[in-house]
mmCIF file of C-alpha atoms in Angstrom:
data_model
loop_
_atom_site.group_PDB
_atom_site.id
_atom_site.type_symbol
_atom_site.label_atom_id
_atom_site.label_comp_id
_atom_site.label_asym_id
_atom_site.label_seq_id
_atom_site.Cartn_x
_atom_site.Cartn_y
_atom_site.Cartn_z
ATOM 1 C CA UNK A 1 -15.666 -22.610 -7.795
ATOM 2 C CA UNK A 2 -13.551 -20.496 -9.830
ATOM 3 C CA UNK A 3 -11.520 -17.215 -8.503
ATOM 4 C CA UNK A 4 -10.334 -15.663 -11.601
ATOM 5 C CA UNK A 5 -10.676 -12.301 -10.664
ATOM 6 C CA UNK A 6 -11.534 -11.245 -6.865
ATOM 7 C CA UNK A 7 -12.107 -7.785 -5.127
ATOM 8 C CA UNK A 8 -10.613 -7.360 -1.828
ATOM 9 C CA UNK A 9 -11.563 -4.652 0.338
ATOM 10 C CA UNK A 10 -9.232 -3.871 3.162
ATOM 11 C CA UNK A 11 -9.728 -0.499 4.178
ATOM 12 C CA UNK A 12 -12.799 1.231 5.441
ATOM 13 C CA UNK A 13 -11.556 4.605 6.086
ATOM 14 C CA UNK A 14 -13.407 6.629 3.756
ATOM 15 C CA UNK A 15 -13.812 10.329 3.622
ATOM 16 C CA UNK A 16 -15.673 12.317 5.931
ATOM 17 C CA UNK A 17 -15.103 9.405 8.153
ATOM 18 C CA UNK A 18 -18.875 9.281 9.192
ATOM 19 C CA UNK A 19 -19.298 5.527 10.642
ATOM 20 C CA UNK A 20 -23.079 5.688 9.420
ATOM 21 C CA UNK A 21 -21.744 5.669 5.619
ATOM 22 C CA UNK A 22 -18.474 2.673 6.397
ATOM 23 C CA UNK A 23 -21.246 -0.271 5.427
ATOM 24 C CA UNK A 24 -23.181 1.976 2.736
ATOM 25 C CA UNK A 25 -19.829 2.218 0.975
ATOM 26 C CA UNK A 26 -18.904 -1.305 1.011
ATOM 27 C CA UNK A 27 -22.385 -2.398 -0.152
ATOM 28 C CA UNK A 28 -21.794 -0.134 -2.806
ATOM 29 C CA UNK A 29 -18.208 -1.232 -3.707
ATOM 30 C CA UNK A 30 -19.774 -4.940 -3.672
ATOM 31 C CA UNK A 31 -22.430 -4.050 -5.785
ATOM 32 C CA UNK A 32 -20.443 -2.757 -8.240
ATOM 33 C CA UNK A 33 -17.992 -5.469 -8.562
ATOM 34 C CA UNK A 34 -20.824 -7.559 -8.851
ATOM 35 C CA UNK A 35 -22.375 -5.947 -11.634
ATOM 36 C CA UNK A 36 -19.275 -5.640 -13.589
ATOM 37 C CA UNK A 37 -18.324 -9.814 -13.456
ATOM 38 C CA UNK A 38 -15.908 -9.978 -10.606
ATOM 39 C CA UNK A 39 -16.018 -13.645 -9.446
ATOM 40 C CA UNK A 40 -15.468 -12.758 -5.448
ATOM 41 C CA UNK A 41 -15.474 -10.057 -3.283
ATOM 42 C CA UNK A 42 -13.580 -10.551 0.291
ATOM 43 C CA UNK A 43 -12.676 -8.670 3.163
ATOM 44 C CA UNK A 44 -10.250 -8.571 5.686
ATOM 45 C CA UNK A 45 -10.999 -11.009 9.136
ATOM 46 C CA UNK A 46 -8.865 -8.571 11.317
ATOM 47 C CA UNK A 47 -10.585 -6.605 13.949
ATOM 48 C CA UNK A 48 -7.659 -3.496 14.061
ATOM 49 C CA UNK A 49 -6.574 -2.012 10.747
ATOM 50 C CA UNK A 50 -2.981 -3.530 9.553
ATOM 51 C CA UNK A 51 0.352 -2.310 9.167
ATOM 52 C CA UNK A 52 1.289 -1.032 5.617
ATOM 53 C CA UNK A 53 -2.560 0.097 5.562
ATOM 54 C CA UNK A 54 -2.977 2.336 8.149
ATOM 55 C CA UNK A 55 -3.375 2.776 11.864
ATOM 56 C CA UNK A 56 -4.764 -0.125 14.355
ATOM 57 C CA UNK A 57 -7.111 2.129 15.441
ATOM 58 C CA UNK A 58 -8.810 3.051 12.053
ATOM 59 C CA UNK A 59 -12.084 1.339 11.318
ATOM 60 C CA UNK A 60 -12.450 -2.262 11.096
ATOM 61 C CA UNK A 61 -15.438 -4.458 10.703
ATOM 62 C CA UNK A 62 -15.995 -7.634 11.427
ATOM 63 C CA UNK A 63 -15.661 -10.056 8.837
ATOM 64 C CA UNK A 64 -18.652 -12.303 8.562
ATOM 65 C CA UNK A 65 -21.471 -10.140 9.889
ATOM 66 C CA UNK A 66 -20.331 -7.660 7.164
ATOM 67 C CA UNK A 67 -20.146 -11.067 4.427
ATOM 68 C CA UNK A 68 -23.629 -11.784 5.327
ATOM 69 C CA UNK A 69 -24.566 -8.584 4.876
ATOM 70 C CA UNK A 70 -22.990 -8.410 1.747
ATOM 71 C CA UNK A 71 -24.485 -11.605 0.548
ATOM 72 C CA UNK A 72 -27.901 -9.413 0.908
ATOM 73 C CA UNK A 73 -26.773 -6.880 -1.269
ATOM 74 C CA UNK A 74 -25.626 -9.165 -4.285
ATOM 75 C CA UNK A 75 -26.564 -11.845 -6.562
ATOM 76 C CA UNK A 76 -23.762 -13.830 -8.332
ATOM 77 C CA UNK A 77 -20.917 -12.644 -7.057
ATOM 78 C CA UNK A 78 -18.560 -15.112 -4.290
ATOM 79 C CA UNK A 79 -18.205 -13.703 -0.842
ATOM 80 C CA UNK A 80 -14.975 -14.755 1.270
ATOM 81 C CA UNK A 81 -12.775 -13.469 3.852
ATOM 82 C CA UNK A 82 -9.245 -13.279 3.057
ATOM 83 C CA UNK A 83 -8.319 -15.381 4.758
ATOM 84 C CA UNK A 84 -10.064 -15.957 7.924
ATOM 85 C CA UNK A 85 -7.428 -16.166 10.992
ATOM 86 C CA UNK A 86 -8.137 -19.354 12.540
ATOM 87 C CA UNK A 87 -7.013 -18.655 15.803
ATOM 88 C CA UNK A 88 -10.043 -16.420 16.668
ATOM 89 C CA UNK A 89 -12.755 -18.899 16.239
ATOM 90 C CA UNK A 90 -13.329 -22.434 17.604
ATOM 91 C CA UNK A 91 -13.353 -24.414 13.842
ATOM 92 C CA UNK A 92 -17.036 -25.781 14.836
ATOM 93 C CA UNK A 93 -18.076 -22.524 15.150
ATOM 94 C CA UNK A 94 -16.060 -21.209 12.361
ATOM 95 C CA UNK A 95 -17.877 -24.327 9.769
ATOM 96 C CA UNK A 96 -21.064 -22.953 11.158
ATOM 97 C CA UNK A 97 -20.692 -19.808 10.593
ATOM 98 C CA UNK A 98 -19.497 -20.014 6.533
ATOM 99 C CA UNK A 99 -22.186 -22.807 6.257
ATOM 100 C CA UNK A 100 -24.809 -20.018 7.288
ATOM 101 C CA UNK A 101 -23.014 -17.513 5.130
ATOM 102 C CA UNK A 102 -23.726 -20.358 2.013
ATOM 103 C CA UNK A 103 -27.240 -20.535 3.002
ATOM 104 C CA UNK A 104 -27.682 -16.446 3.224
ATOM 105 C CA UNK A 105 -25.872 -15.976 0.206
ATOM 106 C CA UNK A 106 -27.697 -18.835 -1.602
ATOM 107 C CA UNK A 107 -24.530 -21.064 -2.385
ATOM 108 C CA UNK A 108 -21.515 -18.399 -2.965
ATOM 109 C CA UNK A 109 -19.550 -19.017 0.455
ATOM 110 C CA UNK A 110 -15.957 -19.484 0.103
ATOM 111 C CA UNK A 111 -14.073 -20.290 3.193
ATOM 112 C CA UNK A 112 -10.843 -18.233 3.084
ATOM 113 C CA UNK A 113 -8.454 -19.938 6.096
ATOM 114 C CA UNK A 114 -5.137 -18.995 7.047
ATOM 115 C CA UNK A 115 -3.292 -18.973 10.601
ATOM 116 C CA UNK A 116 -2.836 -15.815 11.681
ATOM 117 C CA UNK A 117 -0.227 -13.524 12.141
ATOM 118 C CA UNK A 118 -1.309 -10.051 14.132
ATOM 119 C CA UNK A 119 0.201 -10.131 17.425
ATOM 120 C CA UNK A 120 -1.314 -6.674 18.558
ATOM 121 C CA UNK A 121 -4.903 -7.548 18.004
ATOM 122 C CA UNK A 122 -4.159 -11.342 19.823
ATOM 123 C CA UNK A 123 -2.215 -9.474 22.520
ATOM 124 C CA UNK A 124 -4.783 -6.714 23.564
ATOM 125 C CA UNK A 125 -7.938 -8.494 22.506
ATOM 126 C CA UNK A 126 -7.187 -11.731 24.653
ATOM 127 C CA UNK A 127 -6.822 -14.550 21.629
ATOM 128 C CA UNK A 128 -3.996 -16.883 22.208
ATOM 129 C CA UNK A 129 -1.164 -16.183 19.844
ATOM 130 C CA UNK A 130 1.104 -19.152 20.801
ATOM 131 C CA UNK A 131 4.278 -19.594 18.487
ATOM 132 C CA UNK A 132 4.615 -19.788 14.602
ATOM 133 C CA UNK A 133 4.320 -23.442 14.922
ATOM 134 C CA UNK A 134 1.821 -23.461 17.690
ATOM 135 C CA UNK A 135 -0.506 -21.244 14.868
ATOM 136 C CA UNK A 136 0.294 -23.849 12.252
ATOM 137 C CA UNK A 137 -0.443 -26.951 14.386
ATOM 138 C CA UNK A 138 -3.775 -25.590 15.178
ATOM 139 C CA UNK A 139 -4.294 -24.656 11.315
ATOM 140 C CA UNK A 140 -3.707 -28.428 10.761
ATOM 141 C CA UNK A 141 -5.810 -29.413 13.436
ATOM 142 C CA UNK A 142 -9.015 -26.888 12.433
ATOM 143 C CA UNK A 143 -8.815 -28.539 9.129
ATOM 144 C CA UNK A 144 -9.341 -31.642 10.416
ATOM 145 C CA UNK A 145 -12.780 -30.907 12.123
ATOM 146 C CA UNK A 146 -14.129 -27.546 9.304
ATOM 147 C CA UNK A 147 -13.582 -29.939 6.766
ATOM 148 C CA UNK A 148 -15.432 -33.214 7.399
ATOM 149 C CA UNK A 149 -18.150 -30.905 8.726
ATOM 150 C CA UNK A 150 -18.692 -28.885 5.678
ATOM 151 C CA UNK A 151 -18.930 -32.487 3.740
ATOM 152 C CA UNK A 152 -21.472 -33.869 6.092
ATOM 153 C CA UNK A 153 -19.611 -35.640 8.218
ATOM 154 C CA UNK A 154 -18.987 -35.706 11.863
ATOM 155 C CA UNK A 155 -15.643 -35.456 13.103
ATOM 156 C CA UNK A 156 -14.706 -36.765 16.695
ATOM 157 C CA UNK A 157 -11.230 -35.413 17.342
ATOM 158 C CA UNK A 158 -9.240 -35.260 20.228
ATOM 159 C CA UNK A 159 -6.616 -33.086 19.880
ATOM 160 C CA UNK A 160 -3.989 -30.689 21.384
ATOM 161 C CA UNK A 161 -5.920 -27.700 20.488
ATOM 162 C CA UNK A 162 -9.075 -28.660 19.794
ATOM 163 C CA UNK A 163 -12.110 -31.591 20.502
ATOM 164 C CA UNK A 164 -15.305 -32.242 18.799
ATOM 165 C CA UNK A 165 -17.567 -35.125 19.890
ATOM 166 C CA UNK A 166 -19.769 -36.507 16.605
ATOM 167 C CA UNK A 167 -19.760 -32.481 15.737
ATOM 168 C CA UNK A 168 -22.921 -31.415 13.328
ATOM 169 C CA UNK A 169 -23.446 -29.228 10.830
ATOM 170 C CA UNK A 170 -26.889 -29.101 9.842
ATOM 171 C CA UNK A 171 -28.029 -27.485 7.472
ATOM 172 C CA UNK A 172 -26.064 -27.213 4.488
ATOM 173 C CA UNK A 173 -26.829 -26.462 0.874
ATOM 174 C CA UNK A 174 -24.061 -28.221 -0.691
ATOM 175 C CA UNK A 175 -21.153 -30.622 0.790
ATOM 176 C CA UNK A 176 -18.815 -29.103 -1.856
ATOM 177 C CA UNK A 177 -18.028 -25.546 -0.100
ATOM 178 C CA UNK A 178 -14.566 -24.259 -0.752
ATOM 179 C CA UNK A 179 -11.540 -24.065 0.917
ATOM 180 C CA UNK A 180 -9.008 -20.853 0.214
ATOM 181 C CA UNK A 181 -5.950 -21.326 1.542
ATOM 182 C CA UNK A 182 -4.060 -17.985 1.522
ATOM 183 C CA UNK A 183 -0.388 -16.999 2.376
ATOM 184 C CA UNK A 184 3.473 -17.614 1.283
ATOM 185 C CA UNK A 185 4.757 -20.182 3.509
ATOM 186 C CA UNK A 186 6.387 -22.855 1.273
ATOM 187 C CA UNK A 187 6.032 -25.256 3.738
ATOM 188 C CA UNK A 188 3.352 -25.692 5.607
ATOM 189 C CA UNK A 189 0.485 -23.292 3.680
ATOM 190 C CA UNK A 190 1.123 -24.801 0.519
ATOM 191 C CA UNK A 191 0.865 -28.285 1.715
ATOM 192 C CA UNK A 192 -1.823 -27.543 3.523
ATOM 193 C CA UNK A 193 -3.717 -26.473 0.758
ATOM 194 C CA UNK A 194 -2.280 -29.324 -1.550
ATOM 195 C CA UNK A 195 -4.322 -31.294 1.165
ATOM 196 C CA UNK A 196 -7.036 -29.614 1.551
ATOM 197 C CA UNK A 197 -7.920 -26.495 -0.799
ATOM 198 C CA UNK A 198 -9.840 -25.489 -4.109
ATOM 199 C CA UNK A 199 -7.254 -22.086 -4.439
ATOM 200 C CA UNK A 200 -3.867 -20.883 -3.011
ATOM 201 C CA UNK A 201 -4.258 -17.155 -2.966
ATOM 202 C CA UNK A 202 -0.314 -16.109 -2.606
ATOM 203 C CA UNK A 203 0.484 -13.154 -0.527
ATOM 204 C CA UNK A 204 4.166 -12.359 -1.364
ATOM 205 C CA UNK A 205 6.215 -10.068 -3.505
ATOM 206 C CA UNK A 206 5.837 -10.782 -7.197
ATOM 207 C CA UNK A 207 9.084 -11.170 -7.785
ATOM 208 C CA UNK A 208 9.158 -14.051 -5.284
ATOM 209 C CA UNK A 209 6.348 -15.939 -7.497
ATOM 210 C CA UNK A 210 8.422 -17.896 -9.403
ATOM 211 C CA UNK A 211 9.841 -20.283 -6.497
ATOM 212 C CA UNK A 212 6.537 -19.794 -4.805
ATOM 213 C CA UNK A 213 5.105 -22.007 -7.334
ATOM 214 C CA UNK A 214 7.808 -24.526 -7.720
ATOM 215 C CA UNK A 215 7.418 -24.651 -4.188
ATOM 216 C CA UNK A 216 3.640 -25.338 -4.528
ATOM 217 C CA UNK A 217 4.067 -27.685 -7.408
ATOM 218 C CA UNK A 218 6.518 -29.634 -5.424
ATOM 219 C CA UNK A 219 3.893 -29.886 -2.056
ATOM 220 C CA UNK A 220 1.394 -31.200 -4.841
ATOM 221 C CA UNK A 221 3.681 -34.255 -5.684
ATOM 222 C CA UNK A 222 4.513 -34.843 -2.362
ATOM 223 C CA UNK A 223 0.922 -34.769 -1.610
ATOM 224 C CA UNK A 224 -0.133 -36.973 -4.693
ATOM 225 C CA UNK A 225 -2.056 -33.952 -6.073
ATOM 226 C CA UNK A 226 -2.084 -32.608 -9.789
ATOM 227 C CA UNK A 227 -0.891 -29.096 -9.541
ATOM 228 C CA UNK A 228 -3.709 -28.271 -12.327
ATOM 229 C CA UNK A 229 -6.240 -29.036 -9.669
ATOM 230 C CA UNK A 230 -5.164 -26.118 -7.538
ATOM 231 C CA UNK A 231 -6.310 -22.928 -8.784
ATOM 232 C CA UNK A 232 -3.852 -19.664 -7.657
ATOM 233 C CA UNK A 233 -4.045 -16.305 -7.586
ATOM 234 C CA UNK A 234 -2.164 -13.158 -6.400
ATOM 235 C CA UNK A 235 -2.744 -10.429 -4.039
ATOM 236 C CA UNK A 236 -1.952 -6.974 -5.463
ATOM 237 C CA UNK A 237 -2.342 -3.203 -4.341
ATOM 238 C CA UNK A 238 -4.072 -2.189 -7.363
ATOM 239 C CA UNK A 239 -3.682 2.278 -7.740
ATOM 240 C CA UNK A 240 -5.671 2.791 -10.771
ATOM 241 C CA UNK A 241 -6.741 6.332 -12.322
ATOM 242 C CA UNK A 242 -7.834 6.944 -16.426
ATOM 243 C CA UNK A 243 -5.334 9.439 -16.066
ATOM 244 C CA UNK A 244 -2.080 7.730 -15.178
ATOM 245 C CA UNK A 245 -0.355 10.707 -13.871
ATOM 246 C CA UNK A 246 -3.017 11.183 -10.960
ATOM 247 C CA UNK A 247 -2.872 7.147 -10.523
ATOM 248 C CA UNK A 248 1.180 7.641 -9.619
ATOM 249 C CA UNK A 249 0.270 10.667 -6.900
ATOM 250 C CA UNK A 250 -2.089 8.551 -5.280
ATOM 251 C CA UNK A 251 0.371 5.238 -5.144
ATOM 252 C CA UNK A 252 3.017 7.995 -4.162
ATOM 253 C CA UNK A 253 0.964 9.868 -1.489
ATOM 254 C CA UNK A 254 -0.552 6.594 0.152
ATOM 255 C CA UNK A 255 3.220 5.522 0.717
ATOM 256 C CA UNK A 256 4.181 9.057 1.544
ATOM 257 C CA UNK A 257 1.136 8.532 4.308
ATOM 258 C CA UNK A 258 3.320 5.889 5.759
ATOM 259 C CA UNK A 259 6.534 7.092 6.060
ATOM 260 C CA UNK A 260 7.914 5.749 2.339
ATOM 261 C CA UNK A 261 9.441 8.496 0.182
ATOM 262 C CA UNK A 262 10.096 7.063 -3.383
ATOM 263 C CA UNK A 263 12.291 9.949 -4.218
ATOM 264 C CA UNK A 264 14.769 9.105 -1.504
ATOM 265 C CA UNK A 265 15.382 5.432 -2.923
ATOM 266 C CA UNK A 266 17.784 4.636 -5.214
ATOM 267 C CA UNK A 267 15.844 2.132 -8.281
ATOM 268 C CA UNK A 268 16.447 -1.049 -6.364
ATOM 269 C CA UNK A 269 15.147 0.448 -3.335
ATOM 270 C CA UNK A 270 12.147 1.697 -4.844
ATOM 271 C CA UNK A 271 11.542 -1.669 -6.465
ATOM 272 C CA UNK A 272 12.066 -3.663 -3.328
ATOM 273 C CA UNK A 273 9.052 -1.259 -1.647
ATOM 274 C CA UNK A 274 6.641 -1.476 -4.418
ATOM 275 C CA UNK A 275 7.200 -5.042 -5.449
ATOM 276 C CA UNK A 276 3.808 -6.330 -4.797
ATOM 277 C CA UNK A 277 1.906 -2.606 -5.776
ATOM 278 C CA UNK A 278 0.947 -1.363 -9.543
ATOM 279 C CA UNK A 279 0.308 1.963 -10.825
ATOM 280 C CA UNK A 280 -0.763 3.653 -13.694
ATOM 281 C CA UNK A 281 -3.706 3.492 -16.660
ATOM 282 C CA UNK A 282 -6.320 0.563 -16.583
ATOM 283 C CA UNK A 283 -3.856 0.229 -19.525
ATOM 284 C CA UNK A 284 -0.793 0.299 -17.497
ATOM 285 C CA UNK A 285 -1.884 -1.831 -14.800
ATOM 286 C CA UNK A 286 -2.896 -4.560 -17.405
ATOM 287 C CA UNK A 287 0.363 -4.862 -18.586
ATOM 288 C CA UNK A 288 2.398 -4.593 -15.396
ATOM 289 C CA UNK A 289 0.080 -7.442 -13.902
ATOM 290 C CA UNK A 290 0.462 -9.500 -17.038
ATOM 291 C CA UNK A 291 4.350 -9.388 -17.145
ATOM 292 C CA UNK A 292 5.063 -9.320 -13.615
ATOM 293 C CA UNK A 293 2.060 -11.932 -12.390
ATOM 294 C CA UNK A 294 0.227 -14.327 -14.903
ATOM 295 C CA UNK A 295 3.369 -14.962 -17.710
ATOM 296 C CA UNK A 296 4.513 -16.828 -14.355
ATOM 297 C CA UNK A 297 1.764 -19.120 -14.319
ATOM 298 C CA UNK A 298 -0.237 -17.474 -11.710
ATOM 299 C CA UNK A 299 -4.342 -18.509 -12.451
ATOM 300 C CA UNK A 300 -6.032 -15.214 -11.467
ATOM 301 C CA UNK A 301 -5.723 -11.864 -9.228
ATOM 302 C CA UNK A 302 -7.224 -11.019 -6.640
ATOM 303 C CA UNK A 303 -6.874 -6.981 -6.024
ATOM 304 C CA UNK A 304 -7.537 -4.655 -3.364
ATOM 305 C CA UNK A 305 -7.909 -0.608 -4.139
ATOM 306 C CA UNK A 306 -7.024 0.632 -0.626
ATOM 307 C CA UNK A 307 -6.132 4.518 -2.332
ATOM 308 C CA UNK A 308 -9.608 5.293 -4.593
ATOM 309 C CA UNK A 309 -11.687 1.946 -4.747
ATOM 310 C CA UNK A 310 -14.772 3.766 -2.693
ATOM 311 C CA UNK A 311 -15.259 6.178 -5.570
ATOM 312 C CA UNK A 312 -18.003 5.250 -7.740
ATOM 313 C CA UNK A 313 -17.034 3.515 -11.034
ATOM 314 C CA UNK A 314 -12.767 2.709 -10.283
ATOM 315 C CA UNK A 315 -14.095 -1.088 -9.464
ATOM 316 C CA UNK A 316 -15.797 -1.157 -12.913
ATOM 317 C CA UNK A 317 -13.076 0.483 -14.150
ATOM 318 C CA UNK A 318 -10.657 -2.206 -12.439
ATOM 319 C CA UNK A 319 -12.494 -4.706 -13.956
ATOM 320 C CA UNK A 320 -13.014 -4.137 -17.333
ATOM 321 C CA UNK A 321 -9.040 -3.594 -17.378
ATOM 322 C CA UNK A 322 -8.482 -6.606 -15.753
ATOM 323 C CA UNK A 323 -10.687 -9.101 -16.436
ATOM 324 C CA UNK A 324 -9.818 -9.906 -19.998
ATOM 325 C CA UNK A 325 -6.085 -11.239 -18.483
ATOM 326 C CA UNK A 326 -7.562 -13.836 -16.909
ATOM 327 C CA UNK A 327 -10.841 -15.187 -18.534
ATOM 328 C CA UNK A 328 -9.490 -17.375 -21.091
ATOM 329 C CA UNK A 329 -6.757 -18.710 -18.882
#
């Protein structure tokens, strides 16, 4: 399993906002990156559009009915959730569910974890939120049962959160599916997926990613893990047009859309608000991604095109841009 270069797509607010054409257009974006050599294509496991993207009550789908759907409507390409919030799913039910996803999609299930964060959805949809180190404790504990039971084993745990009695997970097509791990918590994510993970997909500004993966490389010692044995990547709000000048209006108009002027920031300010977001050329976006991302160390990228990735062709695009960073690393 190899995450070089990943699709995300977060946002399924398209124009003319006819719900009949939401799945069409995802299929289509899938497709596409498919063709074109991404290695994964993942979506969001919220159930209320996030912060930063839009409004909660924009359209959301849920995750894996719309990954097995997905895994339909593509050959080759890796499907995943990023990540998966594991406080809205028992973890036997959760194994289950991306060990039927690896038998739809014919072996190309990645299981994208992380412990959730989205008060509003836990509040008003009835999920137990708990404390940050209630969700982390339970993180722990789900790994302890999803794991064993995607190798074939049955775990009997009795736990705070959870209990599984001899718990089965029959069938499988491999005893090898991967664990994501995704987040910025120095702590606890990153030993967590020094334990336990194939890729650490970091969600943090990039110019944080420096002591993110000292951080990382340190949880690997501690762990007795070789840091090479951990692929990473990096999240990144990818606004991407041939003509670079239309690419800037669209990264300036979807802040705009949230209440961030650029114009009324001095050039700290402005960096500080677009530290994890690149603009520009397929040219442009190259480089910025290149200096500001992989020259750190960082493995791969995994991008999301929440402004213009719908349109026909910008995920080909995207990836012909992209795609030569990372293959040779």
């Amino acid at each position: 399993m190899s995450i070089r270069l990943g699709y995300q797509i977060p946002n399924f607010s398209y124009p003319g906002g006819d719900p009949a054409r939401i799945v069409p257009t995802v299929v289509q974006q899938a497709q596409e990156a498919d063709a074109a050599g991404v290695d994964a294509v993942l979506v969001m496991d919220h159930f209320y559009q996030l912060p930063g993207i839009g409004e909660p009550d924009q359209p959301m789908l849920e995750a894996y009915t719309l990954l097995g759907a997905l895994a339909t409507a593509t050959e080759r390409v890796q499907l995943s959730t990023l990540v998966t919030g594991n406080t809205y799913r028992n973890p036997t039910l959760l194994a289950k569910e991306v060990t039927t996803l690896d038998l739809v999609s014919g072996g190309r299930a990645v299981l994208g974890l992380g412990a959730g964060w989205f008060e509003l959805e836990h509040r008003q949809l009835g999920f137990e939120f708990g404390t940050f180190t209630d969700r982390f404790q339970r993180l722990e504990e789900a790994l302890s049962i999803i794991e064993p039971m995607l190798r074939g084993e049955r775990p009997t745990v009795s736990g705070e959160w959870y209990r599984t009695e001899s718990a089965m997970n029959e069938p499988r097509l491999r005893d090898d599916l991967p664990i994501l791990l995704g987040g910025g918590g120095e702590r606890k994510t990153f030993r967590y997926a020094a334990r336990h993970a194939a890729h650490l997909n970091l969600i943090c500004n990039a110019t944080e990613i420096p002591r993110k993966l000292e951080a990382l490389a340190a949880r690997c010692e501690e762990e007795g893990r070789e840091r090479s044995t951990l692929e990473t990547s990096y999240l990144a709000f990818v606004m991407m047009d041939e003509d670079g000048d239309a690419a800037r209006r669209l990264h300036r108009d979807f802040l705009a859309a949230r209440g961030v002027d650029l114009d009324a920031m001095d050039e700290d300010q402005r960096r500080a608000a677009t530290d994890r977001q690149f603009a520009g050329t397929p040219e442009e976006v190259a480089g910025q991604l290149q200096e500001r991302v992989l020259d750190h160390g960082v493995d791969g990228l995994i991008v999301n095109m929440v402004a213009n990735g719908h349109e026909p062709g910008v995920v080909s695009m995207m990836a012909e841009a992209l795609a030569p960073l990372v293959r040779s690393r």
